[in-house]
mmCIF file of C-alpha atoms and ligand atoms in Angstrom:
data_model
loop_
_atom_site.group_PDB
_atom_site.id
_atom_site.type_symbol
_atom_site.label_atom_id
_atom_site.label_comp_id
_atom_site.label_asym_id
_atom_site.label_seq_id
_atom_site.Cartn_x
_atom_site.Cartn_y
_atom_site.Cartn_z
ATOM 1 C CA UNK R 1 0.000 0.000 0.000
ATOM 2 C CA UNK R 2 1.217 3.483 -0.846
ATOM 3 C CA UNK R 3 0.133 6.427 1.236
ATOM 4 C CA UNK R 4 -1.160 9.614 -0.401
ATOM 5 C CA UNK R 5 2.072 11.406 0.507
ATOM 6 C CA UNK R 6 4.119 8.938 -1.510
ATOM 7 C CA UNK R 7 2.059 9.511 -4.643
ATOM 8 C CA UNK R 8 3.983 12.135 -6.549
ATOM 9 C CA UNK R 9 1.821 13.738 -9.202
ATOM 10 C CA UNK R 10 3.972 14.685 -12.162
ATOM 11 C CA UNK R 11 3.357 17.720 -14.285
ATOM 12 C CA UNK R 12 4.706 17.130 -17.772
ATOM 13 C CA UNK R 13 4.316 19.053 -21.021
ATOM 14 C CA UNK R 14 2.594 17.214 -23.843
ATOM 15 C CA UNK R 15 5.116 17.909 -26.640
ATOM 16 C CA UNK R 16 8.460 16.113 -26.292
ATOM 17 C CA UNK R 17 10.210 19.275 -27.543
ATOM 18 C CA UNK R 18 8.985 21.140 -24.432
ATOM 19 C CA UNK R 19 10.606 18.587 -22.151
ATOM 20 C CA UNK R 20 14.161 17.855 -21.049
ATOM 21 C CA UNK R 21 14.819 14.179 -21.676
ATOM 22 C CA UNK R 22 18.255 13.013 -20.582
ATOM 23 C CA UNK R 23 19.687 9.503 -20.943
ATOM 24 C CA UNK R 24 19.013 9.037 -17.224
ATOM 25 C CA UNK R 25 15.828 6.980 -17.546
ATOM 26 C CA UNK R 26 14.109 6.050 -14.272
ATOM 27 C CA UNK R 27 11.461 3.911 -15.954
ATOM 28 C CA UNK R 28 13.348 1.663 -18.363
ATOM 29 C CA UNK R 29 11.164 -1.307 -17.403
ATOM 30 C CA UNK R 30 8.179 0.607 -18.810
ATOM 31 C CA UNK R 31 9.916 2.366 -21.717
ATOM 32 C CA UNK R 32 11.492 -0.903 -22.911
ATOM 33 C CA UNK R 33 8.033 -2.472 -23.094
ATOM 34 C CA UNK R 34 6.439 0.493 -24.868
ATOM 35 C CA UNK R 35 9.409 0.857 -27.257
ATOM 36 C CA UNK R 36 9.211 -2.791 -28.245
ATOM 37 C CA UNK R 37 5.524 -2.414 -29.102
ATOM 38 C CA UNK R 38 6.343 0.779 -31.031
ATOM 39 C CA UNK R 39 9.036 -1.068 -32.966
ATOM 40 C CA UNK R 40 6.674 -3.962 -33.669
ATOM 41 C CA UNK R 41 4.013 -1.554 -34.962
ATOM 42 C CA UNK R 42 6.594 0.144 -37.221
ATOM 43 C CA UNK R 43 7.791 -3.209 -38.513
ATOM 44 C CA UNK R 44 4.187 -3.966 -39.438
ATOM 45 C CA UNK R 45 3.722 -0.597 -41.167
ATOM 46 C CA UNK R 46 1.256 0.568 -38.518
ATOM 47 C CA UNK R 47 2.711 4.062 -38.244
ATOM 48 C CA UNK R 48 -0.091 5.596 -36.179
ATOM 49 C CA UNK R 49 0.224 2.925 -33.511
ATOM 50 C CA UNK R 50 3.989 3.239 -33.652
ATOM 51 C CA UNK R 51 3.905 6.967 -32.947
ATOM 52 C CA UNK R 52 1.388 6.521 -30.115
ATOM 53 C CA UNK R 53 3.679 4.010 -28.367
ATOM 54 C CA UNK R 54 6.759 6.212 -29.065
ATOM 55 C CA UNK R 55 5.001 9.208 -27.485
ATOM 56 C CA UNK R 56 3.998 7.182 -24.448
ATOM 57 C CA UNK R 57 7.551 5.818 -24.062
ATOM 58 C CA UNK R 58 9.004 9.333 -24.420
ATOM 59 C CA UNK R 59 6.654 10.654 -21.742
ATOM 60 C CA UNK R 60 7.798 7.955 -19.320
ATOM 61 C CA UNK R 61 11.465 8.696 -20.128
ATOM 62 C CA UNK R 62 10.943 12.303 -19.022
ATOM 63 C CA UNK R 63 9.582 11.471 -15.548
ATOM 64 C CA UNK R 64 11.957 12.467 -12.710
ATOM 65 C CA UNK R 65 11.452 9.322 -10.612
ATOM 66 C CA UNK R 66 10.460 5.694 -10.983
ATOM 67 C CA UNK R 67 6.738 5.041 -11.294
ATOM 68 C CA UNK R 68 5.473 2.316 -8.959
ATOM 69 C CA UNK R 69 1.733 2.875 -9.050
ATOM 70 C CA UNK R 70 -0.859 3.694 -11.700
ATOM 71 C CA UNK R 71 -2.200 6.492 -9.505
ATOM 72 C CA UNK R 72 0.988 8.460 -10.180
ATOM 73 C CA UNK R 73 0.037 8.678 -13.851
ATOM 74 C CA UNK R 74 -3.216 10.562 -13.299
ATOM 75 C CA UNK R 75 -3.509 13.605 -15.537
ATOM 76 C CA UNK R 76 -0.440 12.811 -17.647
ATOM 77 C CA UNK R 77 -0.651 13.461 -21.423
ATOM 78 C CA UNK R 78 0.398 11.027 -24.203
ATOM 79 C CA UNK R 79 -0.811 7.884 -22.427
ATOM 80 C CA UNK R 80 -3.537 6.188 -24.439
ATOM 81 C CA UNK R 81 -5.707 3.318 -23.269
ATOM 82 C CA UNK R 82 -3.436 0.722 -24.841
ATOM 83 C CA UNK R 83 -0.224 2.171 -23.382
ATOM 84 C CA UNK R 84 -1.831 2.419 -19.934
ATOM 85 C CA UNK R 85 -2.821 -1.258 -20.155
ATOM 86 C CA UNK R 86 0.795 -2.193 -20.946
ATOM 87 C CA UNK R 87 2.138 -0.053 -18.090
ATOM 88 C CA UNK R 88 -0.373 -1.569 -15.647
ATOM 89 C CA UNK R 89 0.663 -5.064 -16.684
ATOM 90 C CA UNK R 90 4.357 -4.296 -16.106
ATOM 91 C CA UNK R 91 3.717 -2.608 -12.744
ATOM 92 C CA UNK R 92 1.548 -5.481 -11.502
ATOM 93 C CA UNK R 93 3.288 -8.482 -13.045
ATOM 94 C CA UNK R 94 6.818 -7.332 -13.793
ATOM 95 C CA UNK R 95 6.285 -7.956 -17.513
ATOM 96 C CA UNK R 96 3.687 -7.157 -20.164
ATOM 97 C CA UNK R 97 2.017 -10.257 -21.589
ATOM 98 C CA UNK R 98 1.627 -8.487 -24.945
ATOM 99 C CA UNK R 99 5.348 -7.702 -25.065
ATOM 100 C CA UNK R 100 6.250 -11.258 -24.104
ATOM 101 C CA UNK R 101 4.011 -12.821 -26.754
ATOM 102 C CA UNK R 102 5.278 -10.351 -29.380
ATOM 103 C CA UNK R 103 8.896 -11.244 -28.573
ATOM 104 C CA UNK R 104 8.081 -14.949 -28.905
ATOM 105 C CA UNK R 105 6.193 -14.603 -32.177
ATOM 106 C CA UNK R 106 7.713 -16.111 -35.289
ATOM 107 C CA UNK R 107 6.788 -13.037 -37.324
ATOM 108 C CA UNK R 108 8.407 -10.497 -34.963
ATOM 109 C CA UNK R 109 11.594 -12.561 -34.748
ATOM 110 C CA UNK R 110 11.795 -12.816 -38.535
ATOM 111 C CA UNK R 111 11.084 -9.095 -39.045
ATOM 112 C CA UNK R 112 13.887 -8.249 -36.588
ATOM 113 C CA UNK R 113 16.398 -10.542 -38.257
ATOM 114 C CA UNK R 114 15.557 -9.483 -41.818
ATOM 115 C CA UNK R 115 15.332 -5.714 -41.193
ATOM 116 C CA UNK R 116 18.633 -6.079 -39.356
ATOM 117 C CA UNK R 117 20.126 -6.334 -42.851
ATOM 118 C CA UNK R 118 21.227 -2.886 -44.040
ATOM 119 C CA UNK R 119 19.033 -1.976 -47.032
ATOM 120 C CA UNK R 120 16.062 -4.108 -45.964
ATOM 121 C CA UNK R 121 12.954 -2.297 -44.750
ATOM 122 C CA UNK R 122 9.679 -3.517 -43.305
ATOM 123 C CA UNK R 123 8.038 -3.960 -46.723
ATOM 124 C CA UNK R 124 10.803 -6.147 -48.156
ATOM 125 C CA UNK R 125 10.965 -8.211 -44.965
ATOM 126 C CA UNK R 126 7.180 -8.731 -45.070
ATOM 127 C CA UNK R 127 7.360 -9.931 -48.694
ATOM 128 C CA UNK R 128 10.146 -12.389 -47.861
ATOM 129 C CA UNK R 129 8.248 -13.724 -44.838
ATOM 130 C CA UNK R 130 5.214 -14.331 -47.054
ATOM 131 C CA UNK R 131 7.549 -16.338 -49.295
ATOM 132 C CA UNK R 132 8.637 -18.439 -46.318
ATOM 133 C CA UNK R 133 11.953 -16.690 -45.557
ATOM 134 C CA UNK R 134 12.445 -16.213 -41.796
ATOM 135 C CA UNK R 135 16.209 -16.032 -41.348
ATOM 136 C CA UNK R 136 19.519 -15.327 -43.077
ATOM 137 C CA UNK R 137 20.142 -18.973 -43.900
ATOM 138 C CA UNK R 138 16.799 -19.245 -45.703
ATOM 139 C CA UNK R 139 17.423 -15.916 -47.450
ATOM 140 C CA UNK R 140 20.853 -17.029 -48.679
ATOM 141 C CA UNK R 141 19.351 -20.181 -50.200
ATOM 142 C CA UNK R 142 16.185 -18.548 -51.540
ATOM 143 C CA UNK R 143 17.603 -17.221 -54.799
ATOM 144 C CA UNK R 144 16.114 -13.782 -53.998
ATOM 145 C CA UNK R 145 17.746 -11.002 -55.954
ATOM 146 C CA UNK R 146 19.440 -8.585 -53.557
ATOM 147 C CA UNK R 147 20.403 -5.034 -54.447
ATOM 148 C CA UNK R 148 23.912 -3.680 -53.832
ATOM 149 C CA UNK R 149 23.043 -2.293 -50.375
ATOM 150 C CA UNK R 150 21.418 -5.547 -49.269
ATOM 151 C CA UNK R 151 24.357 -7.649 -50.509
ATOM 152 C CA UNK R 152 26.695 -5.465 -48.474
ATOM 153 C CA UNK R 153 24.319 -5.579 -45.517
ATOM 154 C CA UNK R 154 24.213 -9.366 -45.563
ATOM 155 C CA UNK R 155 27.972 -9.658 -45.970
ATOM 156 C CA UNK R 156 28.649 -7.415 -42.941
ATOM 157 C CA UNK R 157 25.584 -8.466 -40.929
ATOM 158 C CA UNK R 158 27.334 -9.238 -37.634
ATOM 159 C CA UNK R 159 29.508 -6.110 -37.627
ATOM 160 C CA UNK R 160 26.594 -3.834 -38.507
ATOM 161 C CA UNK R 161 24.450 -5.277 -35.710
ATOM 162 C CA UNK R 162 27.224 -4.708 -33.183
ATOM 163 C CA UNK R 163 26.724 -1.291 -31.523
ATOM 164 C CA UNK R 164 29.213 1.412 -32.540
ATOM 165 C CA UNK R 165 31.118 2.885 -29.597
ATOM 166 C CA UNK R 166 31.926 6.561 -29.017
ATOM 167 C CA UNK R 167 35.639 5.742 -29.447
ATOM 168 C CA UNK R 168 34.891 4.235 -32.865
ATOM 169 C CA UNK R 169 32.744 7.240 -33.769
ATOM 170 C CA UNK R 170 35.641 9.549 -32.854
ATOM 171 C CA UNK R 171 38.103 7.479 -34.880
ATOM 172 C CA UNK R 172 35.836 7.732 -37.923
ATOM 173 C CA UNK R 173 35.373 11.454 -37.234
ATOM 174 C CA UNK R 174 39.131 11.943 -37.548
ATOM 175 C CA UNK R 175 39.173 10.153 -40.894
ATOM 176 C CA UNK R 176 36.241 12.208 -42.206
ATOM 177 C CA UNK R 177 37.869 15.441 -40.995
ATOM 178 C CA UNK R 178 41.095 14.493 -42.775
ATOM 179 C CA UNK R 179 39.209 13.710 -45.991
ATOM 180 C CA UNK R 180 37.309 16.989 -45.861
ATOM 181 C CA UNK R 181 40.446 19.046 -45.067
ATOM 182 C CA UNK R 182 42.292 17.417 -47.954
ATOM 183 C CA UNK R 183 39.657 18.183 -50.584
ATOM 184 C CA UNK R 184 38.549 21.672 -49.462
ATOM 185 C CA UNK R 185 40.396 23.655 -46.798
ATOM 186 C CA UNK R 186 38.212 25.394 -44.238
ATOM 187 C CA UNK R 187 35.426 22.826 -44.425
ATOM 188 C CA UNK R 188 33.787 21.896 -41.149
ATOM 189 C CA UNK R 189 32.578 18.531 -39.871
ATOM 190 C CA UNK R 190 29.989 18.177 -37.108
ATOM 191 C CA UNK R 191 29.084 14.959 -35.339
ATOM 192 C CA UNK R 192 25.287 14.718 -35.195
ATOM 193 C CA UNK R 193 22.782 11.928 -34.393
ATOM 194 C CA UNK R 194 22.779 10.002 -31.138
ATOM 195 C CA UNK R 195 26.450 10.648 -30.323
ATOM 196 C CA UNK R 196 25.802 14.398 -30.266
ATOM 197 C CA UNK R 197 23.061 13.701 -27.726
ATOM 198 C CA UNK R 198 25.640 12.019 -25.516
ATOM 199 C CA UNK R 199 24.776 8.404 -26.276
ATOM 200 C CA UNK R 200 27.648 6.006 -25.601
ATOM 201 C CA UNK R 201 26.744 3.688 -28.482
ATOM 202 C CA UNK R 202 24.788 3.921 -31.721
ATOM 203 C CA UNK R 203 23.702 1.952 -34.761
ATOM 204 C CA UNK R 204 25.707 4.278 -37.003
ATOM 205 C CA UNK R 205 27.721 7.520 -36.995
ATOM 206 C CA UNK R 206 26.198 10.680 -38.468
ATOM 207 C CA UNK R 207 28.225 13.620 -39.800
ATOM 208 C CA UNK R 208 27.216 16.960 -41.241
ATOM 209 C CA UNK R 209 29.698 18.780 -43.472
ATOM 210 C CA UNK R 210 29.669 22.450 -44.482
ATOM 211 C CA UNK R 211 31.946 25.327 -45.512
ATOM 212 C CA UNK R 212 31.802 28.866 -44.033
ATOM 213 C CA UNK R 213 31.644 30.352 -47.529
ATOM 214 C CA UNK R 214 28.206 29.781 -49.113
ATOM 215 C CA UNK R 215 28.461 27.810 -52.356
ATOM 216 C CA UNK R 216 31.897 26.334 -51.639
ATOM 217 C CA UNK R 217 30.193 23.144 -50.436
ATOM 218 C CA UNK R 218 28.823 22.430 -53.928
ATOM 219 C CA UNK R 219 30.517 19.342 -55.333
ATOM 220 C CA UNK R 220 32.169 18.542 -52.017
ATOM 221 C CA UNK R 221 30.567 15.134 -51.406
ATOM 222 C CA UNK R 222 31.886 13.332 -54.521
ATOM 223 C CA UNK R 223 35.390 14.588 -53.702
ATOM 224 C CA UNK R 224 35.183 13.420 -50.091
ATOM 225 C CA UNK R 225 33.837 10.040 -51.189
ATOM 226 C CA UNK R 226 36.563 9.675 -53.840
ATOM 227 C CA UNK R 227 39.236 10.492 -51.231
ATOM 228 C CA UNK R 228 37.843 7.908 -48.810
ATOM 229 C CA UNK R 229 37.342 5.313 -51.533
ATOM 230 C CA UNK R 230 40.858 5.648 -52.944
ATOM 231 C CA UNK R 231 42.312 4.992 -49.483
ATOM 232 C CA UNK R 232 40.195 1.893 -48.917
ATOM 233 C CA UNK R 233 37.974 3.322 -46.186
ATOM 234 C CA UNK R 234 34.664 2.432 -47.856
ATOM 235 C CA UNK R 235 33.120 -1.021 -48.127
ATOM 236 C CA UNK R 236 29.928 0.466 -49.600
ATOM 237 C CA UNK R 237 28.611 3.906 -50.484
ATOM 238 C CA UNK R 238 25.603 5.367 -52.194
ATOM 239 C CA UNK R 239 25.548 9.093 -52.764
ATOM 240 C CA UNK R 240 22.306 10.939 -53.394
ATOM 241 C CA UNK R 241 22.628 14.406 -54.820
ATOM 242 C CA UNK R 242 21.005 17.542 -53.422
ATOM 243 C CA UNK R 243 17.488 17.918 -54.764
ATOM 244 C CA UNK R 244 16.574 20.944 -52.661
ATOM 245 C CA UNK R 245 16.865 23.600 -55.373
ATOM 246 C CA UNK R 246 14.847 21.805 -58.038
ATOM 247 C CA UNK R 247 12.092 20.704 -55.653
ATOM 248 C CA UNK R 248 8.793 22.314 -56.524
ATOM 249 C CA UNK R 249 6.914 21.877 -53.276
ATOM 250 C CA UNK R 250 8.959 24.416 -51.330
ATOM 251 C CA UNK R 251 11.725 23.727 -48.877
ATOM 252 C CA UNK R 252 9.857 23.832 -45.592
ATOM 253 C CA UNK R 253 6.808 21.828 -46.562
ATOM 254 C CA UNK R 254 6.492 19.138 -43.920
ATOM 255 C CA UNK R 255 4.788 16.722 -46.357
ATOM 256 C CA UNK R 256 7.940 14.635 -46.519
ATOM 257 C CA UNK R 257 10.188 14.302 -43.493
ATOM 258 C CA UNK R 258 13.068 13.372 -45.738
ATOM 259 C CA UNK R 259 15.405 16.258 -46.362
ATOM 260 C CA UNK R 260 16.992 16.840 -49.730
ATOM 261 C CA UNK R 261 20.633 17.379 -48.833
ATOM 262 C CA UNK R 262 23.392 15.738 -50.740
ATOM 263 C CA UNK R 263 24.062 12.660 -48.669
ATOM 264 C CA UNK R 264 26.060 9.486 -48.578
ATOM 265 C CA UNK R 265 24.905 6.291 -46.908
ATOM 266 C CA UNK R 266 28.070 4.304 -46.385
ATOM 267 C CA UNK R 267 29.745 1.379 -44.720
ATOM 268 C CA UNK R 268 33.210 2.211 -43.393
ATOM 269 C CA UNK R 269 36.069 -0.226 -43.010
ATOM 270 C CA UNK R 270 37.468 0.712 -39.617
ATOM 271 C CA UNK R 271 40.792 -0.727 -38.542
ATOM 272 C CA UNK R 272 40.550 -1.996 -34.965
ATOM 273 C CA UNK R 273 42.877 -1.017 -32.166
ATOM 274 C CA UNK R 274 44.986 -3.889 -30.745
ATOM 275 C CA UNK R 275 42.688 -4.276 -27.724
ATOM 276 C CA UNK R 276 39.602 -4.723 -29.942
ATOM 277 C CA UNK R 277 41.080 -7.514 -32.027
ATOM 278 C CA UNK R 278 38.989 -10.648 -31.740
ATOM 279 C CA UNK R 279 39.761 -14.345 -31.791
ATOM 280 C CA UNK R 280 39.042 -14.368 -35.524
ATOM 281 C CA UNK R 281 42.047 -12.049 -35.955
ATOM 282 C CA UNK R 282 40.007 -9.818 -38.239
ATOM 283 C CA UNK R 283 41.773 -6.488 -37.919
ATOM 284 C CA UNK R 284 38.899 -4.320 -39.130
ATOM 285 C CA UNK R 285 35.164 -3.965 -38.662
ATOM 286 C CA UNK R 286 32.325 -2.563 -40.769
ATOM 287 C CA UNK R 287 30.511 0.532 -39.442
ATOM 288 C CA UNK R 288 27.500 2.351 -40.896
ATOM 289 C CA UNK R 289 28.246 6.035 -41.515
ATOM 290 C CA UNK R 290 25.930 8.779 -42.806
ATOM 291 C CA UNK R 291 27.511 11.843 -44.411
ATOM 292 C CA UNK R 292 25.423 14.909 -45.225
ATOM 293 C CA UNK R 293 26.548 18.162 -46.883
ATOM 294 C CA UNK R 294 24.723 21.396 -46.095
ATOM 295 C CA UNK R 295 25.280 24.968 -47.278
ATOM 296 C CA UNK R 296 26.232 27.239 -44.371
ATOM 297 C CA UNK R 297 22.950 29.196 -44.707
ATOM 298 C CA UNK R 298 20.996 26.046 -43.771
ATOM 299 C CA UNK R 299 23.541 24.607 -41.340
ATOM 300 C CA UNK R 300 21.701 25.437 -38.085
ATOM 301 C CA UNK R 301 18.533 23.785 -39.407
ATOM 302 C CA UNK R 302 20.518 20.799 -40.642
ATOM 303 C CA UNK R 303 22.281 20.336 -37.283
ATOM 304 C CA UNK R 304 18.962 20.566 -35.461
ATOM 305 C CA UNK R 305 17.316 18.144 -37.895
ATOM 306 C CA UNK R 306 20.106 15.578 -37.766
ATOM 307 C CA UNK R 307 20.681 15.581 -34.008
ATOM 308 C CA UNK R 308 17.403 13.799 -33.227
ATOM 309 C CA UNK R 309 16.012 11.934 -31.495
ATOM 310 C CA UNK R 310 13.577 10.980 -34.239
ATOM 311 C CA UNK R 311 10.634 11.561 -31.906
ATOM 312 C CA UNK R 312 12.052 14.896 -30.716
ATOM 313 C CA UNK R 313 12.293 15.992 -34.380
ATOM 314 C CA UNK R 314 8.775 14.822 -35.131
ATOM 315 C CA UNK R 315 7.465 16.730 -32.124
ATOM 316 C CA UNK R 316 9.363 19.896 -33.098
ATOM 317 C CA UNK R 317 7.691 19.827 -36.526
ATOM 318 C CA UNK R 318 4.293 19.106 -34.982
ATOM 319 C CA UNK R 319 4.759 21.969 -32.512
ATOM 320 C CA UNK R 320 5.822 24.331 -35.316
ATOM 321 C CA UNK R 321 2.801 23.435 -37.461
ATOM 322 C CA UNK R 322 0.055 23.104 -34.869
ATOM 323 C CA UNK R 323 1.063 25.711 -32.320
ATOM 324 C CA UNK R 324 2.946 28.307 -34.396
ATOM 325 C CA UNK R 325 1.621 27.981 -37.950
ATOM 326 C CA UNK R 326 5.206 27.477 -39.105
ATOM 327 C CA UNK R 327 6.828 24.766 -41.226
ATOM 328 C CA UNK R 328 10.127 23.392 -39.959
ATOM 329 C CA UNK R 329 12.468 21.200 -41.973
ATOM 330 C CA UNK R 330 16.177 20.394 -41.899
ATOM 331 C CA UNK R 331 16.604 23.204 -44.443
ATOM 332 C CA UNK R 332 14.544 26.111 -43.163
ATOM 333 C CA UNK R 333 11.776 27.519 -41.004
ATOM 334 C CA UNK R 334 8.855 29.140 -42.796
ATOM 335 C CA UNK R 335 6.332 31.347 -41.009
ATOM 336 C CA UNK R 336 2.988 30.763 -42.748
ATOM 337 C CA UNK R 337 1.391 33.776 -41.026
ATOM 338 C CA UNK R 338 4.051 36.275 -42.090
ATOM 339 C CA UNK R 339 4.618 34.319 -45.302
ATOM 340 C CA UNK R 340 8.394 34.442 -44.973
ATOM 341 C CA UNK R 341 11.464 32.385 -44.123
ATOM 342 C CA UNK R 342 13.073 32.939 -40.724
ATOM 343 C CA UNK R 343 16.869 32.946 -40.953
ATOM 344 C CA UNK R 344 18.969 31.412 -38.217
ATOM 345 C CA UNK R 345 22.638 30.727 -37.611
ATOM 346 C CA UNK R 346 22.229 28.750 -34.394
ATOM 347 C CA UNK R 347 19.898 26.176 -32.870
ATOM 348 C CA UNK R 348 19.145 28.626 -30.043
ATOM 349 C CA UNK R 349 17.647 31.080 -32.549
ATOM 350 C CA UNK R 350 15.412 28.382 -34.015
ATOM 351 C CA UNK R 351 14.016 27.415 -30.592
ATOM 352 C CA UNK R 352 13.439 31.136 -29.930
ATOM 353 C CA UNK R 353 11.474 31.576 -33.195
ATOM 354 C CA UNK R 354 9.392 28.571 -32.172
ATOM 355 C CA UNK R 355 8.670 30.075 -28.758
ATOM 356 C CA UNK R 356 10.354 27.140 -27.048
ATOM 357 C CA UNK R 357 12.840 27.089 -24.221
ATOM 358 C CA UNK R 358 16.232 26.000 -25.600
ATOM 359 C CA UNK R 359 16.807 22.275 -25.092
ATOM 360 C CA UNK R 360 20.461 21.212 -25.475
ATOM 361 C CA UNK R 361 21.274 18.023 -27.437
ATOM 362 C CA UNK R 362 21.862 15.965 -24.274
ATOM 363 C CA UNK R 363 18.252 16.658 -23.259
ATOM 364 C CA UNK R 364 16.706 15.691 -26.628
ATOM 365 C CA UNK R 365 16.758 11.964 -25.882
ATOM 366 C CA UNK R 366 12.980 11.601 -26.164
HETATM 367 N N1 CTP F 401 17.496 11.524 -40.304
HETATM 368 C C1 CTP F 401 16.969 12.211 -41.367
HETATM 369 N N2 CTP F 401 16.779 11.603 -42.567
HETATM 370 C C2 CTP F 401 17.121 10.309 -42.727
HETATM 371 C C3 CTP F 401 17.672 9.581 -41.668
HETATM 372 C C4 CTP F 401 17.844 10.227 -40.442
HETATM 373 O O1 CTP F 401 16.673 13.385 -41.211
HETATM 374 N N3 CTP F 401 16.924 9.729 -43.901
HETATM 375 C C5 CTP F 401 17.699 12.185 -39.023
HETATM 376 C C6 CTP F 401 16.780 11.623 -37.956
HETATM 377 O O2 CTP F 401 15.604 12.369 -37.864
HETATM 378 C C7 CTP F 401 17.613 11.748 -36.720
HETATM 379 C C8 CTP F 401 19.058 11.792 -37.200
HETATM 380 O O3 CTP F 401 19.001 11.968 -38.602
HETATM 381 O O4 CTP F 401 17.309 12.965 -36.092
HETATM 382 C C9 CTP F 401 19.841 10.587 -36.833
HETATM 383 O O5 CTP F 401 19.197 9.427 -37.315
HETATM 384 P P1 CTP F 401 19.677 7.976 -36.912
HETATM 385 O O6 CTP F 401 21.113 7.794 -37.206
HETATM 386 O O7 CTP F 401 18.746 7.019 -37.556
HETATM 387 O O8 CTP F 401 19.354 7.907 -35.347
HETATM 388 P P2 CTP F 401 20.215 8.222 -34.056
HETATM 389 O O9 CTP F 401 19.383 9.095 -33.201
HETATM 390 O O10 CTP F 401 21.570 8.731 -34.428
HETATM 391 O O11 CTP F 401 20.302 6.829 -33.351
HETATM 392 P P3 CTP F 401 21.462 5.726 -33.479
HETATM 393 O O12 CTP F 401 22.366 5.991 -32.336
HETATM 394 O O13 CTP F 401 20.782 4.415 -33.375
HETATM 395 O O14 CTP F 401 22.137 5.902 -34.801
HETATM 396 MN MN1 MN F 402 17.397 11.822 -12.354
HETATM 397 MN MN1 MN F 403 22.751 7.706 -35.834
HETATM 398 MN MN1 MN F 404 21.965 7.824 -39.355
#
């Protein structure tokens, strides 16, 4: 029994971008359960359900203490009927029966294994499952045609499913910096993604590249990629050119969350330090790396857009649209009321335009 005094009633804002979410999670038992159901929904192309579970998980991540009783959740936003049922199950029984049965299900296991291949999304995995393919062994013997990304993904499956450490991210950062310096002096490299938020591991390493002189960044990516390729640093790369200028629907339209920067999805060949060498004596490992080039005029928006978390970004755009009548993208911020673009050279300025308290990267772990 808990006395009234022990029941802390939390007051929490409803948008994740109004909250400070550090990596210090006091409710991982609950957020793990909700995140797994979110992931399962996403793997089944149920995006609405996925977002609902992500929002509920993010809300729980932002609570200052561990929740031990349902009564503590009274009045909190973002918790739908389904999420509350899952939370109740975990609080009362230690586990959620829905989570447990999902984890055990043949379909979930297969979706996890197959989408664990770089280049394989939920739709491809679903098609393979319908054709009776549930694991890598069956895929290898199926005669399915794989594209270049998927072939690489399958070849480096174990490495790419091994979390990347901060030390590895820094080592790759030095290589990228060297490449960029060599092809265009004065260019800048910024580490973005989860590592910028202070995470100790990640599924990849994200970098944003720019040059202080507008226009100098044009044509930079192919040169950087050529430099890296010629020195044997790339096991795979696919570069997509900038389509921002020729896009007709306007830069800040939130219709597509995908930005249009020139980007490179790659797999790096990272030489291991002596202490990381394994029994197999393989002296290198494969690491997923994303490179993005932005003109300096859009850099603040690009840094904000590529720092994440994905839910934090989604909530920023929702806040901008619903509360401020503005459209935010990784390129720009457009004020639909004033009918004009709002220029910014720092993330702080963008939060200020949006009427939000500044949240530093380490507190965007929603
Ligand atoms: N992003 C994007 N467009 C993509 C892929 C990613 O704008 N096509 C953004 C995401 O919104 C996110 C950031 O890039 O804010 C980093 O994405 P990702 O690497 O997938 O996630 P991380 O938060 O870095 O997590 P992890 O540590 O697992 O890599
Ligand atoms: Mn704390
Ligand atoms: Mn990342
Ligand atoms: Mn990434």
